[in-house]
Amino acid sequence: METELFTWHTLSDTLSDFKNGLSLAQNSGAESLLVLTCSQNNYPEEELNSLFNACPLKLFGGIYPMLTLQGDLIKQGALIIGFKETFDVTLLSQFNQLTSENCLEKFITSTLKEKNNFCGQDNFLMFYDALICNIENFIDCLFEHLDHGINIAGGGAGNLDFIQRHCIFTNSGVHSDAILLVALPRTLNTSVAHGWKAFDEPFLVSEAQGQTVQSLNYQPAYEVYCQTIENATAYKFNNTDFFDIAKNFPLGIKDINNNIIVRDPILAKNNHLQCFGNIPINSMVYLLEGNIDSLVASTEKAAVTLFSKLNKTTIATTMVFDCISRALFMEDEFEKELNVIAEHCHSGALFGVLSLGEIANGQSGAIRLLNKSIVISSW
Amino acid sequence: MNKALFLISLQHELAMAIGNKLDLKAMLKIFLKVCFNRLDLTSAHIYVYCDQSGMPSKLLPLKGTSYQHFLSIPKNKRGQSWSKSSILTNFARQLNSAQKSISFQCENGQYLFGFIIPEYGLLTFETHYALADEVQKALQPILQKLATSCYTSIVHDSLVKEVHSRQLIEKKVAFQAQHDGLTRLFNRQHINHLLSNAIEDAHTNNKIGSVLFIDLNRFKPINDAMGHTVGDKILLTLAHRLHSLSSEHIDIGRFGGDQFTMLLKDLKGDYQETINQLIAQINQLLAAPFVIDTNSYKLTCSIGYALFPLQSSTVNNLIKFADIAMYEAKRAKTQRGKQYQRVMSEKIKRRLAYVDDMKQGLEQGDFKLHYQAQYNHYGDIIGAEALLRWQHPVHGKESPAVYIPIAEESDLILAIGQWVLEQACRDIKKLEQLSLPESFNKIAINISAKQLIQHDFQEIVLNAVKQNDIPAKRLALELTENLLVENIEDSIKLIASLKENSIDCAIDDFGTGYSSLTYLKRIPASVLKIDRSFVTNIAQSSESAAIASMIISLGKTLNMDILAEGVETQEELNCLKDLGCFHFQGFYFSGPLPFDEFAKLLN
């Protein structure tokens, strides 16, 4: 039994092609549409709003830096998947107004009350604006207040220039500063990988606030980071763009079971390191290193683990949330990663997005924000 | 090495997460969140020891402290509090009785690890893996630190509660100091304070303001007849209604009893119009009936006001002036309110001087009793009405219509009434010593409202009779119809009781009070006196004749004698006789006479 009945994609960045695709999807007999587009397309927002408003089917998705289909990378164009079922979609927005923990807690409890605690809904995809300022607080708070465990996979939408724009799709239009929770009709299985390994002794995070690490081992974080890399490698920060080097050396927080949560340093400012996810004060962080082989190998392991445990009677849909920085790191060899997944995925649609931050459950069941990682999800 | 480093960093991170907040719940939540993330937990729970009132406290087994579920991440499980999870509850019970770290593997493969927060609570972790022994041991010093922080937070929480309850009490005391206990409007002291500020503001900023004094009309009879509970409910309802008028520029207070004050600030040039509108609004608020316990009451009020700084700039004067103006409005029976005028004070001064004159007159024997004889249709004297006369040292002969109302406003009426009673008894004694005609029955004296409500009035009357050694049947009391109706229940009891002691009562000025027949038949009076207004020109007025006829029939039905007052002509007499009235009083027969002359008339 197939879970989806329509797959359409285009490599063209013109709106007219997209309109054609959407029109075909609407006539495919599908009840719900997952619509994914590339940020390079620059579709006029007003036109997208009118198209989505006029769509009679349940519609959800977003704008991502790039898309994937089977083993191919789509740098421009769009992808539409039609499903037989009507999915329950919940849009949460205006996070910039939730400035305190109390506000966020009230907002989430009232949403959960409205949605009857998502009673009977245990499996979700999460599409969100990657530049929401308090995404980790949101997922922590959601986990704390949901009265049942959920399986979840998701990825941050938006553009590589890190300017906040409208990037989340629903029937009411294109939204920014928003999170979309899509309840799936079947069990969601996920597998997570990153392939990064620690290469030095850990550092104490002596000062930090949210995503900004101010000091490591009581020294300015940026200086410690640069010196450690320069001492151990041939890289020199003086003459090079920070991110060109930093994309090779993320930070990692090790948990008690030696699992590493990767944090991508994306910016250096005032001797501080700005990461794409919170780094707790007083925690220990490691400098990580990796290579294409280690990254691809970990992805393959995750794919094997996932596909081997799937129910053989259902032809599952598989969606991949792969971090854009892995593609930037692997450059031309990135499709190796996509191919190893495709090799092990023997049935159903396989597609995905290159995301800015990934969402998945940890082994304990808690929801985690990941960086530089891949989340393979099947339902 | 790495393991050791991990344990040290774990201890460091957890230790640094303790004590970041003072509030107990917030402090424990931060700690639990760090545990949750760092130890990769599935759920985490804290139980704290609580005293008998359920407040977190140190473990004191002899004082009945017991542990209670306090905090969990996630908050609930499948719509239910974790405190209802039997596995967790049993585990917590075992942990509490063991008072040392324990662990347990559940059927689903998950683990539970329990730790003691020394003297303050229990900590439980649910994990998907077995927590290493060295990690459990590394947590022990952290839990000691957590216990110290719990102590600090509990002390802080109790201080916060104490400060909060103190603030509440202070707020309450401050409120009580400024507000009336019944109506919760401002009290007199606070209105005075606000008025003082308003006067100062008016001076500084060249503004005009006003004080309104509002007094309910005829509220006392309701309070007396229906009780203070009903009276209080009416006042409370009125206070709510008046409160609807309060604003930035209008303060409302209860001055006392059924008196309210309004302070109007920052009045504009057309202030007279504003005040008139406000008075109209107050009357409007009173127009709706006051429905209390299924009874409906209609009330009106009298309003006086004074302006500041135009008429005075002192609090006492302004309140006094508004009060004086209110009394003028009450006298004038107007609902439009009266503004204070200086002549009102002068009038009061004159009135006070007049009261002093009356006091002196009473002491110096300037008051006399004259007697107007009462006759039957055969022309025999059957009795007399004692009438008060006063020779003012300056004004000469004063009319009772002038001085009796003034005396009634002060307590002087009681002294005058007492004198009349005693003098009448003395005169009866003298008459007793003469040979009185057989037809002569009694001397009637007029009784005022204030005398009637004296709790020992009957005793006073009987004492006078006894001290003068006269037969009680020779004395009668005349009470006006209005007076009786105001105090109906007490009056009925009093008249019945006097009748038992042979003292009869007459209802004076009958026909003017619109009294209910239901009441009338319950009043055990002996005589109905037809008011002179129905007697004058009775022969020419068919309306007067009809009313007199009705009163006569009524008297007969109720077995009362009928006496017509103010008979001045033969024509009136004949008409009354034709209607069936056979007892008379009036100038046709005799005017009021000094005692000696009256005695002669009798003879």
mmCIF file of N, CA and C in Angstrom, chain A residues 101 105 122 143-149 201-202 204 254-257 259 280-284 363-364 366 368, chain B residues 2 5-6 9 12-13 16 29 33 36-42 73-79 128-129 131 135:
data_model
loop_
_atom_site.group_PDB
_atom_site.id
_atom_site.type_symbol
_atom_site.label_atom_id
_atom_site.label_comp_id
_atom_site.label_asym_id
_atom_site.label_seq_id
_atom_site.Cartn_x
_atom_site.Cartn_y
_atom_site.Cartn_z
ATOM 1 N N GLU A 101 9.783 33.177 29.126
ATOM 2 C CA GLU A 101 9.440 31.754 29.239
ATOM 3 C C GLU A 101 7.967 31.584 29.604
ATOM 4 N N GLU A 105 5.150 29.564 27.583
ATOM 5 C CA GLU A 105 4.426 28.473 28.260
ATOM 6 C C GLU A 105 2.911 28.671 28.117
ATOM 7 N N ASP A 122 0.388 11.017 17.420
ATOM 8 C CA ASP A 122 1.697 10.759 18.034
ATOM 9 C C ASP A 122 2.859 10.965 17.072
ATOM 10 N N PHE A 143 7.638 19.642 24.568
ATOM 11 C CA PHE A 143 7.850 18.319 25.138
ATOM 12 C C PHE A 143 7.378 18.284 26.595
ATOM 13 N N GLU A 144 7.661 19.371 27.320
ATOM 14 C CA GLU A 144 7.311 19.414 28.740
ATOM 15 C C GLU A 144 5.793 19.397 28.942
ATOM 16 N N HIS A 145 5.072 20.056 28.023
ATOM 17 C CA HIS A 145 3.628 20.203 28.234
ATOM 18 C C HIS A 145 2.776 19.182 27.491
ATOM 19 N N LEU A 146 3.347 18.536 26.465
ATOM 20 C CA LEU A 146 2.585 17.473 25.795
ATOM 21 C C LEU A 146 2.439 16.333 26.799
ATOM 22 N N ASP A 147 1.265 15.780 26.874
ATOM 23 C CA ASP A 147 1.116 14.752 27.909
ATOM 24 C C ASP A 147 1.364 13.351 27.362
ATOM 25 N N HIS A 148 1.938 13.263 26.151
ATOM 26 C CA HIS A 148 2.300 11.948 25.642
ATOM 27 C C HIS A 148 3.520 12.084 24.736
ATOM 28 N N GLY A 149 4.289 11.000 24.658
ATOM 29 C CA GLY A 149 5.484 11.031 23.824
ATOM 30 C C GLY A 149 5.092 11.101 22.352
ATOM 31 N N GLU A 201 40.698 17.760 23.579
ATOM 32 C CA GLU A 201 40.125 17.712 24.931
ATOM 33 C C GLU A 201 38.933 18.682 24.990
ATOM 34 N N PRO A 202 37.999 18.419 25.887
ATOM 35 C CA PRO A 202 36.839 19.326 25.940
ATOM 36 C C PRO A 202 37.171 20.681 26.578
ATOM 37 N N LEU A 204 35.440 23.933 28.879
ATOM 38 C CA LEU A 204 34.318 24.322 29.741
ATOM 39 C C LEU A 204 33.693 25.590 29.159
ATOM 40 N N LYS A 254 28.614 16.528 24.422
ATOM 41 C CA LYS A 254 28.487 15.083 24.602
ATOM 42 C C LYS A 254 27.510 14.809 25.725
ATOM 43 N N ASP A 255 26.594 13.871 25.486
ATOM 44 C CA ASP A 255 25.710 13.528 26.605
ATOM 45 C C ASP A 255 26.291 12.341 27.349
ATOM 46 N N ILE A 256 25.567 11.876 28.349
ATOM 47 C CA ILE A 256 26.091 10.842 29.241
ATOM 48 C C ILE A 256 26.364 9.524 28.508
ATOM 49 N N ASN A 257 25.674 9.329 27.385
ATOM 50 C CA ASN A 257 25.872 8.088 26.635
ATOM 51 C C ASN A 257 26.804 8.288 25.446
ATOM 52 N N ASN A 259 26.712 10.372 23.157
ATOM 53 C CA ASN A 259 26.114 10.917 21.938
ATOM 54 C C ASN A 259 26.510 12.388 21.844
ATOM 55 N N PRO A 280 24.638 25.302 26.506
ATOM 56 C CA PRO A 280 24.396 25.635 27.917
ATOM 57 C C PRO A 280 25.669 26.079 28.634
ATOM 58 N N ILE A 281 25.485 27.069 29.489
ATOM 59 C CA ILE A 281 26.606 27.515 30.317
ATOM 60 C C ILE A 281 26.988 26.370 31.261
ATOM 61 N N ASN A 282 28.272 26.283 31.563
ATOM 62 C CA ASN A 282 28.837 25.254 32.460
ATOM 63 C C ASN A 282 28.852 23.857 31.854
ATOM 64 N N SER A 283 28.468 23.757 30.579
ATOM 65 C CA SER A 283 28.567 22.440 29.943
ATOM 66 C C SER A 283 29.987 22.275 29.365
ATOM 67 N N MET A 284 30.307 21.054 28.902
ATOM 68 C CA MET A 284 31.602 20.801 28.272
ATOM 69 C C MET A 284 31.366 20.676 26.764
ATOM 70 N N GLN A 363 17.360 9.592 21.984
ATOM 71 C CA GLN A 363 17.051 8.208 22.389
ATOM 72 C C GLN A 363 16.091 8.174 23.561
ATOM 73 N N SER A 364 16.141 9.213 24.396
ATOM 74 C CA SER A 364 15.276 9.249 25.580
ATOM 75 C C SER A 364 13.831 9.587 25.209
ATOM 76 N N ALA A 366 13.067 12.747 24.206
ATOM 77 C CA ALA A 366 12.990 14.221 24.201
ATOM 78 C C ALA A 366 13.244 14.735 22.782
ATOM 79 N N ARG A 368 14.983 17.192 20.125
ATOM 80 C CA ARG A 368 16.270 17.895 20.080
ATOM 81 C C ARG A 368 16.399 18.718 18.800
ATOM 82 N N ASN B 2 39.033 10.636 30.627
ATOM 83 C CA ASN B 2 37.844 11.273 30.073
ATOM 84 C C ASN B 2 36.631 11.053 30.952
ATOM 85 N N LEU B 5 36.867 13.348 33.877
ATOM 86 C CA LEU B 5 36.561 14.701 33.422
ATOM 87 C C LEU B 5 35.053 14.872 33.234
ATOM 88 N N PHE B 6 34.452 13.817 32.668
ATOM 89 C CA PHE B 6 33.004 13.882 32.447
ATOM 90 C C PHE B 6 32.267 14.053 33.777
ATOM 91 N N SER B 9 32.781 17.498 35.160
ATOM 92 C CA SER B 9 32.014 18.515 34.417
ATOM 93 C C SER B 9 30.521 18.374 34.691
ATOM 94 N N HIS B 12 29.944 19.875 38.003
ATOM 95 C CA HIS B 12 30.064 21.327 37.888
ATOM 96 C C HIS B 12 28.793 21.933 37.277
ATOM 97 N N GLU B 13 28.338 21.320 36.181
ATOM 98 C CA GLU B 13 27.175 21.881 35.483
ATOM 99 C C GLU B 13 25.925 21.808 36.364
ATOM 100 N N MET B 16 26.193 24.252 39.283
ATOM 101 C CA MET B 16 25.992 25.638 38.878
ATOM 102 C C MET B 16 24.527 25.934 38.532
ATOM 103 N N LYS B 29 13.068 23.666 39.038
ATOM 104 C CA LYS B 29 12.797 23.415 37.619
ATOM 105 C C LYS B 29 14.079 23.586 36.792
ATOM 106 N N LYS B 33 15.785 20.613 34.666
ATOM 107 C CA LYS B 33 15.966 20.739 33.209
ATOM 108 C C LYS B 33 17.397 20.378 32.819
ATOM 109 N N PHE B 36 17.811 16.775 33.078
ATOM 110 C CA PHE B 36 17.084 16.144 31.982
ATOM 111 C C PHE B 36 17.934 16.096 30.710
ATOM 112 N N ASN B 37 18.523 17.242 30.383
ATOM 113 C CA ASN B 37 19.302 17.317 29.146
ATOM 114 C C ASN B 37 20.656 16.621 29.273
ATOM 115 N N ARG B 38 21.312 16.870 30.402
ATOM 116 C CA ARG B 38 22.666 16.346 30.547
ATOM 117 C C ARG B 38 22.659 14.833 30.733
ATOM 118 N N LEU B 39 21.660 14.320 31.420
ATOM 119 C CA LEU B 39 21.639 12.879 31.702
ATOM 120 C C LEU B 39 20.752 12.117 30.717
ATOM 121 N N ASP B 40 20.251 12.820 29.708
ATOM 122 C CA ASP B 40 19.459 12.187 28.647
ATOM 123 C C ASP B 40 18.294 11.391 29.245
ATOM 124 N N LEU B 41 17.487 12.087 30.036
ATOM 125 C CA LEU B 41 16.408 11.408 30.774
ATOM 126 C C LEU B 41 15.139 11.312 29.927
ATOM 127 N N THR B 42 14.308 10.335 30.254
ATOM 128 C CA THR B 42 12.990 10.231 29.612
ATOM 129 C C THR B 42 11.971 11.052 30.400
ATOM 130 N N ILE B 73 9.095 16.712 34.670
ATOM 131 C CA ILE B 73 9.313 16.981 33.234
ATOM 132 C C ILE B 73 9.219 15.631 32.528
ATOM 133 N N PRO B 74 8.337 15.446 31.555
ATOM 134 C CA PRO B 74 7.237 16.321 31.161
ATOM 135 C C PRO B 74 6.207 16.466 32.290
ATOM 136 N N LYS B 75 5.342 17.461 32.150
ATOM 137 C CA LYS B 75 4.435 17.835 33.232
ATOM 138 C C LYS B 75 3.454 16.713 33.598
ATOM 139 N N ASN B 76 2.852 16.114 32.571
ATOM 140 C CA ASN B 76 1.842 15.073 32.807
ATOM 141 C C ASN B 76 2.146 13.857 31.960
ATOM 142 N N LYS B 77 1.400 12.812 32.196
ATOM 143 C CA LYS B 77 1.555 11.636 31.342
ATOM 144 C C LYS B 77 0.163 11.180 30.919
ATOM 145 N N ARG B 78 -0.067 11.203 29.615
ATOM 146 C CA ARG B 78 -1.363 10.778 29.058
ATOM 147 C C ARG B 78 -2.538 11.448 29.778
ATOM 148 N N GLY B 79 -2.456 12.745 29.928
ATOM 149 C CA GLY B 79 -3.571 13.496 30.499
ATOM 150 C C GLY B 79 -3.687 13.385 32.004
ATOM 151 N N HIS B 128 16.366 5.459 29.672
ATOM 152 C CA HIS B 128 16.301 4.304 28.781
ATOM 153 C C HIS B 128 17.580 3.479 28.886
ATOM 154 N N TYR B 129 18.434 3.847 29.816
ATOM 155 C CA TYR B 129 19.713 3.146 29.988
ATOM 156 C C TYR B 129 20.004 3.063 31.492
ATOM 157 N N LEU B 131 21.948 3.945 34.603
ATOM 158 C CA LEU B 131 22.801 5.061 35.030
ATOM 159 C C LEU B 131 24.004 4.472 35.784
ATOM 160 N N VAL B 135 28.214 7.629 38.305
ATOM 161 C CA VAL B 135 27.415 8.840 38.054
ATOM 162 C C VAL B 135 26.458 9.054 39.232
#
